[in-house]
Amino acid sequence: MTMNSNVSRDPHFRAQRAERFEYRVYFTLIFLLALPFSTVEWMLCIKRQRTLNLRGPLARAWLEADRITPVIFSA
């Protein structure tokens, strides 16, 4: 009985994993940098619109990181 794992030894697979890791690092850094700014923006919107029915600071920072990170990788 032989055990066979489906681990790819293809160099393209390794490059893809490295690129995905790098993408996540950039995404995390941008998210963390956007968080204070999105919190201030959220508080200003609450004051202006007088409602809590808005996207919170985490969602705003996530959207900002989701918008910026692909632009960096497409260049």
PDB file of C-alpha atoms in Angstrom:
ATOM      1  CA  MET A   1       0.000   0.000   0.000  1.00  0.00           C
ATOM      2  CA  THR A   2       1.490   3.310  -1.032  1.00  0.00           C
ATOM      3  CA  MET A   3       0.498   6.697   0.249  1.00  0.00           C
ATOM      4  CA  ASN A   4       0.416   9.397  -2.342  1.00  0.00           C
ATOM      5  CA  SER A   5      -0.081  13.035  -1.534  1.00  0.00           C
ATOM      6  CA  ASN A   6      -1.311  15.492  -4.088  1.00  0.00           C
ATOM      7  CA  VAL A   7       1.305  18.089  -3.268  1.00  0.00           C
ATOM      8  CA  SER A   8       2.327  19.878  -6.395  1.00  0.00           C
ATOM      9  CA  ARG A   9       6.036  20.258  -6.948  1.00  0.00           C
ATOM     10  CA  ASP A  10       5.435  22.684  -9.762  1.00  0.00           C
ATOM     11  CA  PRO A  11       7.470  25.921  -9.389  1.00  0.00           C
ATOM     12  CA  HIS A  12       4.442  27.853 -10.649  1.00  0.00           C
ATOM     13  CA  PHE A  13       2.488  26.563  -7.652  1.00  0.00           C
ATOM     14  CA  ARG A  14       5.160  27.857  -5.264  1.00  0.00           C
ATOM     15  CA  ALA A  15       5.209  31.248  -6.985  1.00  0.00           C
ATOM     16  CA  GLN A  16       1.437  31.434  -6.693  1.00  0.00           C
ATOM     17  CA  ARG A  17       1.600  30.712  -2.959  1.00  0.00           C
ATOM     18  CA  ALA A  18       4.292  33.356  -2.478  1.00  0.00           C
ATOM     19  CA  GLU A  19       2.274  35.899  -4.439  1.00  0.00           C
ATOM     20  CA  ARG A  20      -0.849  35.120  -2.415  1.00  0.00           C
ATOM     21  CA  PHE A  21       1.132  35.548   0.820  1.00  0.00           C
ATOM     22  CA  GLU A  22       2.547  38.867  -0.388  1.00  0.00           C
ATOM     23  CA  TYR A  23      -0.947  40.021  -1.372  1.00  0.00           C
ATOM     24  CA  ARG A  24      -2.240  39.220   2.131  1.00  0.00           C
ATOM     25  CA  VAL A  25       0.647  41.087   3.753  1.00  0.00           C
ATOM     26  CA  TYR A  26      -0.040  44.193   1.663  1.00  0.00           C
ATOM     27  CA  PHE A  27      -3.775  43.898   2.294  1.00  0.00           C
ATOM     28  CA  THR A  28      -3.200  43.678   6.057  1.00  0.00           C
ATOM     29  CA  LEU A  29      -0.857  46.654   6.112  1.00  0.00           C
ATOM     30  CA  ILE A  30      -3.219  48.811   4.073  1.00  0.00           C
ATOM     31  CA  PHE A  31      -6.162  47.714   6.228  1.00  0.00           C
ATOM     32  CA  LEU A  32      -4.323  48.661   9.420  1.00  0.00           C
ATOM     33  CA  LEU A  33      -3.270  52.014   7.970  1.00  0.00           C
ATOM     34  CA  ALA A  34      -6.793  52.775   6.764  1.00  0.00           C
ATOM     35  CA  LEU A  35      -8.431  51.887  10.084  1.00  0.00           C
ATOM     36  CA  PRO A  36      -7.772  55.161  11.964  1.00  0.00           C
ATOM     37  CA  PHE A  37      -8.802  57.255   8.962  1.00  0.00           C
ATOM     38  CA  SER A  38     -11.963  55.264   8.404  1.00  0.00           C
ATOM     39  CA  THR A  39     -12.823  55.570  12.101  1.00  0.00           C
ATOM     40  CA  VAL A  40     -12.566  59.362  11.936  1.00  0.00           C
ATOM     41  CA  GLU A  41     -14.581  59.420   8.706  1.00  0.00           C
ATOM     42  CA  TRP A  42     -17.233  57.185  10.282  1.00  0.00           C
ATOM     43  CA  MET A  43     -17.504  59.450  13.322  1.00  0.00           C
ATOM     44  CA  LEU A  44     -17.865  62.513  11.110  1.00  0.00           C
ATOM     45  CA  CYS A  45     -20.600  60.807   9.091  1.00  0.00           C
ATOM     46  CA  ILE A  46     -22.438  59.905  12.303  1.00  0.00           C
ATOM     47  CA  LYS A  47     -22.261  63.522  13.418  1.00  0.00           C
ATOM     48  CA  ARG A  48     -23.388  64.843  10.027  1.00  0.00           C
ATOM     49  CA  GLN A  49     -26.178  62.374   9.309  1.00  0.00           C
ATOM     50  CA  ARG A  50     -27.199  61.744  12.946  1.00  0.00           C
ATOM     51  CA  THR A  51     -27.652  58.023  12.444  1.00  0.00           C
ATOM     52  CA  LEU A  52     -25.796  54.836  13.273  1.00  0.00           C
ATOM     53  CA  ASN A  53     -27.191  53.122  10.184  1.00  0.00           C
ATOM     54  CA  LEU A  54     -23.866  53.426   8.355  1.00  0.00           C
ATOM     55  CA  ARG A  55     -20.983  51.133   7.486  1.00  0.00           C
ATOM     56  CA  GLY A  56     -18.690  50.880  10.467  1.00  0.00           C
ATOM     57  CA  PRO A  57     -14.990  51.690  10.504  1.00  0.00           C
ATOM     58  CA  LEU A  58     -13.919  48.069   9.998  1.00  0.00           C
ATOM     59  CA  ALA A  59     -16.059  47.706   6.888  1.00  0.00           C
ATOM     60  CA  ARG A  60     -14.790  51.009   5.530  1.00  0.00           C
ATOM     61  CA  ALA A  61     -11.144  50.058   6.120  1.00  0.00           C
ATOM     62  CA  TRP A  62     -11.748  46.620   4.575  1.00  0.00           C
ATOM     63  CA  LEU A  63     -13.286  48.196   1.466  1.00  0.00           C
ATOM     64  CA  GLU A  64     -10.403  50.633   1.170  1.00  0.00           C
ATOM     65  CA  ALA A  65      -7.813  47.846   1.410  1.00  0.00           C
ATOM     66  CA  ASP A  66      -9.854  45.772  -1.030  1.00  0.00           C
ATOM     67  CA  ARG A  67      -9.827  48.688  -3.464  1.00  0.00           C
ATOM     68  CA  ILE A  68      -6.140  49.644  -3.164  1.00  0.00           C
ATOM     69  CA  THR A  69      -4.318  46.296  -2.948  1.00  0.00           C
ATOM     70  CA  PRO A  70      -5.284  45.003  -6.425  1.00  0.00           C
ATOM     71  CA  VAL A  71      -4.147  48.308  -7.931  1.00  0.00           C
ATOM     72  CA  ILE A  72      -0.704  47.762  -6.423  1.00  0.00           C
ATOM     73  CA  PHE A  73      -0.488  44.236  -7.835  1.00  0.00           C
ATOM     74  CA  SER A  74      -1.754  45.192 -11.288  1.00  0.00           C
ATOM     75  CA  ALA A  75       1.072  47.704 -11.787  1.00  0.00           C
TER      76      ALA A  75
END
